[in-house]
XYZ file of C-alpha atoms in Angstrom:
353
model
C -21.745 -3.977 -6.614
C -24.920 -5.904 -5.711
C -24.426 -9.137 -3.748
C -24.337 -12.192 -5.957
C -23.606 -10.302 -9.193
C -20.537 -10.916 -11.300
C -17.542 -8.576 -11.157
C -17.533 -6.505 -14.348
C -14.015 -5.709 -15.593
C -12.582 -3.534 -18.361
C -9.080 -4.543 -19.540
C -6.794 -1.785 -20.833
C -3.600 -2.765 -22.686
C -2.125 -1.919 -26.058
C -0.928 -5.507 -26.534
C -3.466 -7.889 -28.064
C -1.582 -10.833 -26.529
C -1.744 -9.245 -23.062
C -5.450 -8.475 -23.434
C -6.187 -12.054 -24.444
C -4.085 -13.510 -21.608
C -5.803 -11.324 -19.037
C -9.206 -12.166 -20.476
C -8.434 -15.908 -20.238
C -7.199 -15.541 -16.662
C -10.120 -13.464 -15.426
C -12.890 -15.390 -17.172
C -11.562 -18.627 -15.660
C -13.295 -17.378 -12.519
C -17.080 -17.747 -12.933
C -17.659 -14.659 -10.779
C -15.733 -12.350 -13.138
C -16.967 -10.995 -16.463
C -14.823 -9.012 -18.919
C -17.278 -6.441 -20.275
C -14.866 -4.419 -22.401
C -11.290 -3.938 -23.616
C -9.307 -0.838 -24.623
C -5.941 -0.409 -26.329
C -5.038 3.103 -25.129
C -5.893 5.607 -22.434
C -8.544 7.485 -24.367
C -10.392 4.282 -25.226
C -10.190 3.389 -21.534
C -11.789 6.687 -20.481
C -14.604 6.198 -22.990
C -15.150 2.538 -22.004
C -15.329 3.313 -18.287
C -17.836 6.123 -18.831
C -19.973 3.922 -21.086
C -19.762 0.535 -19.332
C -19.432 1.590 -15.679
C -17.363 -1.466 -14.681
C -16.615 -2.629 -11.143
C -12.862 -2.579 -11.828
C -10.318 -1.637 -14.493
C -6.985 -3.338 -15.158
C -4.632 -0.674 -16.490
C -1.427 -0.928 -18.522
C 0.947 2.032 -18.280
C 2.906 2.326 -21.519
C 0.418 2.848 -24.371
C 0.141 5.041 -27.500
C -2.048 8.173 -27.817
C -2.675 8.428 -24.074
C -0.726 6.451 -21.470
C -2.109 4.795 -18.373
C -1.014 7.579 -16.023
C -3.136 10.197 -17.772
C -6.029 7.759 -18.098
C -5.964 6.944 -14.374
C -5.893 10.633 -13.497
C -8.899 11.391 -15.739
C -10.934 8.369 -14.648
C -10.368 9.033 -10.952
C -11.348 12.673 -11.399
C -14.555 12.110 -13.392
C -15.744 8.481 -13.177
C -13.953 6.961 -10.160
C -13.604 3.178 -10.211
C -11.139 0.741 -8.613
C -8.063 0.476 -10.859
C -5.495 -2.318 -10.717
C -2.259 -1.471 -12.534
C -0.960 -4.496 -14.433
C 2.623 -3.690 -15.331
C 5.487 -5.501 -17.024
C 7.889 -2.977 -15.450
C 9.056 -4.742 -12.289
C 12.599 -3.406 -12.488
C 14.319 -0.407 -14.032
C 13.077 3.073 -14.837
C 9.658 1.958 -16.060
C 8.546 0.740 -12.645
C 8.383 4.314 -11.364
C 5.577 5.005 -13.814
C 3.505 2.226 -12.276
C 3.824 3.863 -8.867
C 3.010 7.254 -10.374
C -0.362 5.726 -11.276
C -0.894 4.775 -7.640
C -0.201 8.378 -6.706
C -3.059 9.406 -8.989
C -5.609 7.073 -7.495
C -4.993 3.520 -8.752
C -5.184 1.018 -5.901
C -2.468 -1.571 -6.457
C 0.084 -2.843 -8.941
C 0.749 -6.434 -10.033
C 3.051 -8.025 -12.562
C 1.641 -8.439 -16.054
C 1.533 -12.058 -17.285
C 3.686 -12.551 -20.367
C 4.275 -15.519 -22.723
C 7.654 -16.242 -21.092
C 5.846 -16.661 -17.745
C 4.046 -19.875 -18.719
C 5.770 -21.819 -15.917
C 4.377 -19.376 -13.367
C 1.174 -18.456 -15.151
C -1.078 -20.277 -12.691
C 0.464 -18.450 -9.725
C 0.393 -15.061 -11.459
C -3.168 -15.641 -12.659
C -4.360 -16.646 -9.193
C -2.821 -13.501 -7.731
C -4.501 -11.266 -10.329
C -7.887 -12.908 -9.713
C -7.460 -12.532 -5.955
C -6.633 -8.835 -6.309
C -9.556 -8.223 -8.670
C -11.995 -9.880 -6.286
C -10.739 -7.825 -3.324
C -10.300 -4.461 -5.026
C -13.634 -4.558 -6.844
C -15.276 -4.136 -3.432
C -13.334 -0.974 -2.565
C -15.442 2.175 -2.515
C -13.405 4.800 -4.328
C -14.112 8.517 -4.527
C -12.904 11.361 -6.688
C -9.154 11.460 -6.129
C -8.626 14.687 -4.216
C -6.056 15.012 -1.455
C -7.628 15.219 1.986
C -7.458 18.579 3.722
C -5.479 18.829 6.917
C -7.483 19.058 10.066
C -6.537 19.065 13.768
C -5.459 15.761 15.322
C -8.127 13.568 16.822
C -6.851 12.450 20.236
C -8.573 9.301 21.398
C -9.344 8.261 24.978
C -6.637 6.269 26.652
C -8.597 3.022 26.700
C -6.968 -0.110 28.152
C -3.393 1.169 28.242
C -1.271 -0.208 31.075
C 1.928 1.777 30.550
C 2.409 5.562 30.460
C 2.769 7.371 27.145
C 6.448 7.639 26.186
C 8.773 10.564 26.587
C 8.799 10.742 22.794
C 12.004 12.770 22.609
C 13.720 9.519 23.627
C 12.235 7.502 20.769
C 14.483 5.042 18.969
C 12.505 3.916 15.892
C 9.368 4.586 13.811
C 7.488 1.500 12.552
C 4.908 1.816 9.749
C 2.388 -0.686 8.401
C 0.466 -0.108 5.153
C -1.360 -1.945 2.395
C -3.815 -0.863 -0.328
C -3.161 2.803 -1.107
C 0.056 2.598 0.891
C 2.616 3.712 -1.709
C 1.063 7.157 -2.215
C 0.424 7.533 1.541
C 4.040 6.598 2.208
C 5.203 9.199 -0.300
C 3.117 11.810 1.524
C 4.531 10.862 4.926
C 8.137 10.026 4.101
C 8.500 12.731 1.462
C 7.684 15.446 3.997
C 10.237 14.314 6.598
C 13.448 16.378 6.684
C 16.814 14.865 5.873
C 17.779 15.586 9.472
C 15.031 13.291 10.840
C 16.678 11.692 13.839
C 15.229 8.162 13.760
C 15.340 5.091 11.527
C 12.013 4.078 9.963
C 10.966 0.470 9.295
C 8.054 -0.336 6.969
C 5.900 -3.383 6.258
C 4.002 -2.676 3.023
C 1.810 -5.341 1.428
C 2.728 -5.425 -2.258
C 2.998 -7.899 -5.129
C 6.144 -9.994 -5.312
C 9.021 -8.269 -7.092
C 7.876 -4.667 -6.614
C 9.734 -3.664 -3.439
C 12.907 -2.513 -5.311
C 10.744 -0.411 -7.634
C 8.752 1.027 -4.737
C 11.964 1.926 -2.917
C 13.411 3.602 -6.016
C 10.185 5.536 -6.636
C 9.949 6.758 -3.047
C 13.588 7.830 -3.106
C 12.792 10.305 -5.892
C 10.555 12.241 -3.489
C 12.318 11.706 -0.153
C 15.193 13.423 1.629
C 15.724 10.329 3.772
C 17.604 7.350 2.343
C 15.076 4.685 1.311
C 16.426 1.122 1.009
C 15.289 -2.512 1.017
C 16.019 -4.014 4.422
C 18.889 -6.502 4.707
C 18.890 -9.376 7.157
C 21.319 -8.655 9.983
C 21.861 -4.997 9.051
C 21.975 -2.338 11.768
C 19.502 0.527 11.534
C 20.757 4.073 11.049
C 18.996 7.368 11.681
C 17.628 9.031 8.567
C 17.154 5.703 6.770
C 13.882 3.995 5.757
C 13.988 0.180 5.615
C 11.386 -1.830 3.689
C 10.475 -5.409 4.536
C 10.980 -7.865 1.657
C 8.112 -9.646 -0.055
C 7.754 -13.234 1.079
C 9.316 -12.711 4.528
C 8.572 -10.849 7.738
C 10.762 -8.070 9.075
C 11.529 -7.823 12.788
C 13.561 -5.372 14.844
C 15.979 -6.768 17.429
C 17.427 -3.737 19.179
C 19.190 -1.882 16.369
C 19.379 -4.975 14.144
C 16.983 -6.002 11.377
C 15.970 -9.670 11.183
C 14.079 -11.595 8.508
C 11.761 -14.359 9.693
C 9.677 -16.922 7.842
C 5.898 -16.376 7.708
C 3.819 -18.295 10.213
C 1.604 -21.114 8.985
C -1.580 -19.629 7.514
C -0.280 -16.054 7.655
C -2.478 -13.988 5.347
C -0.402 -10.823 4.918
C 3.296 -11.046 4.065
C 5.213 -9.068 5.211
C 3.213 -8.739 8.407
C 2.749 -5.371 10.116
C 1.695 -7.237 13.264
C 4.994 -9.120 13.334
C 6.974 -5.914 12.837
C 5.034 -3.990 15.495
C 5.280 -6.809 18.056
C 9.052 -6.962 17.644
C 9.318 -3.197 18.079
C 7.130 -3.341 21.203
C 9.320 -6.067 22.708
C 12.665 -4.410 22.035
C 11.901 -0.675 22.218
C 8.737 -0.361 24.314
C 7.948 3.274 25.054
C 10.887 4.429 22.947
C 9.051 3.717 19.690
C 6.412 5.265 17.436
C 3.929 3.157 15.477
C 1.968 4.275 12.404
C -0.804 2.434 10.545
C -1.681 3.785 7.115
C -4.412 2.931 4.609
C -5.057 -0.714 3.866
C -7.575 -3.527 3.701
C -7.990 -5.971 6.554
C -6.754 -5.690 10.123
C -3.037 -6.436 9.876
C -1.067 -4.326 12.342
C -3.905 -3.550 14.781
C -2.972 -6.225 17.342
C 0.729 -5.449 17.061
C 0.095 -1.723 17.420
C -2.014 -2.370 20.517
C 0.962 -4.219 21.990
C 3.112 -1.174 21.173
C 0.653 1.189 22.849
C 0.425 -0.981 25.949
C 4.233 -0.908 26.099
C 4.074 2.897 26.182
C 4.742 3.718 22.532
C 3.017 6.593 20.773
C 0.736 5.214 18.067
C -0.906 6.935 15.086
C -3.588 5.751 12.671
C -4.488 7.444 9.392
C -8.001 8.897 9.383
C -10.919 7.613 7.314
C -11.202 10.669 5.065
C -7.685 10.364 3.640
C -7.476 6.539 3.595
C -7.875 4.797 0.253
C -9.196 1.813 2.205
C -10.158 2.381 5.830
C -9.517 -1.165 7.009
C -6.246 -1.396 8.922
C -6.582 2.075 10.503
C -10.211 1.379 11.475
C -9.206 -1.894 13.146
C -6.457 -0.095 15.078
C -8.843 2.638 16.201
C -11.622 0.249 17.228
C -9.182 -2.001 19.112
C -7.854 0.951 21.093
C -4.418 0.565 19.521
C -4.156 4.121 18.164
C -3.511 6.970 20.589
C -3.951 9.552 17.814
C -5.849 9.625 14.500
C -4.591 12.033 11.836
C -5.110 12.845 8.157
C -2.140 11.470 6.255
C -0.794 14.939 5.459
C -0.546 15.779 9.168
C 1.433 12.693 10.166
C 4.910 13.973 9.120
C 4.639 17.111 11.267
C 3.475 14.983 14.196
C 6.501 12.696 13.805
C 8.885 15.625 13.628
C 7.281 17.255 16.659
C 7.491 14.075 18.703
C 11.132 13.451 17.898
C 12.018 17.099 18.634
C 10.689 17.055 22.186
C 13.227 17.164 24.996
């Protein structure tokens, strides 16, 4: 998208009311232009091919062709950033929204509805913010990255020895844009006998953590749950930070903490990683997956300096190579891997004597 030009958006939703609400919200920003609308998946495919927008907002449940099939086709033939706008925050329908992310959509947000008038300004501001950010993402044809050998980086400014990884106590993961599908790839390949607890800070719209957890559980042998303040971690469990709060690890106990003033990303991967570095040092493993920005890089560097093994997802398999790039450039990552190779690396590390 050329600098200074308006962001061109196509809105896809079978509800006229929803299309009009989204149009009102988006066009309230002078830098956004709605160049087309579609009421089903096939119309969406045709509109994207014809109009070549900078971003598409995509509903899921539609007649003729649903949003899942439309996302899959668009990402295969005319790739463009896609923001899923879903009314399914809870229940079975939310899994379909995350299925769209697995096919190449970037993020999911709650659809504004007439009953949301009291919160419309907040919801609208969040949608505009996401559109502005995601429209700048360079997407490619959605094909899974091929595995390739690990890229081992030079030690850099590390002051503590690498851990005896067979004595690891916890795996900490930070992820953002593109994270749900990357998490499914990583967590879904871990065996039910995986010997460590896993803690995750995933940036996601408010209200979607329960749906993300339920969706991931359908493809995972580990038990995937929302974290609870004060709960003790157990091996073979995956704990997700809540939206609106930070998650910290205090020994074997999970703690919720309030965001710091001006904190941009909530929950914070930096906060999670720093707590793991303090309490587990070299007996921890840190992983940064796809995501925009630099959240997690400083915290992962602290983990590496404490002796933890640290892994960053590679550029080729990252939806957005922001967080992993920052970790690599800061010297926080001891290893860079394609996302499909990370599970085997985790299993190998935790199997060492």
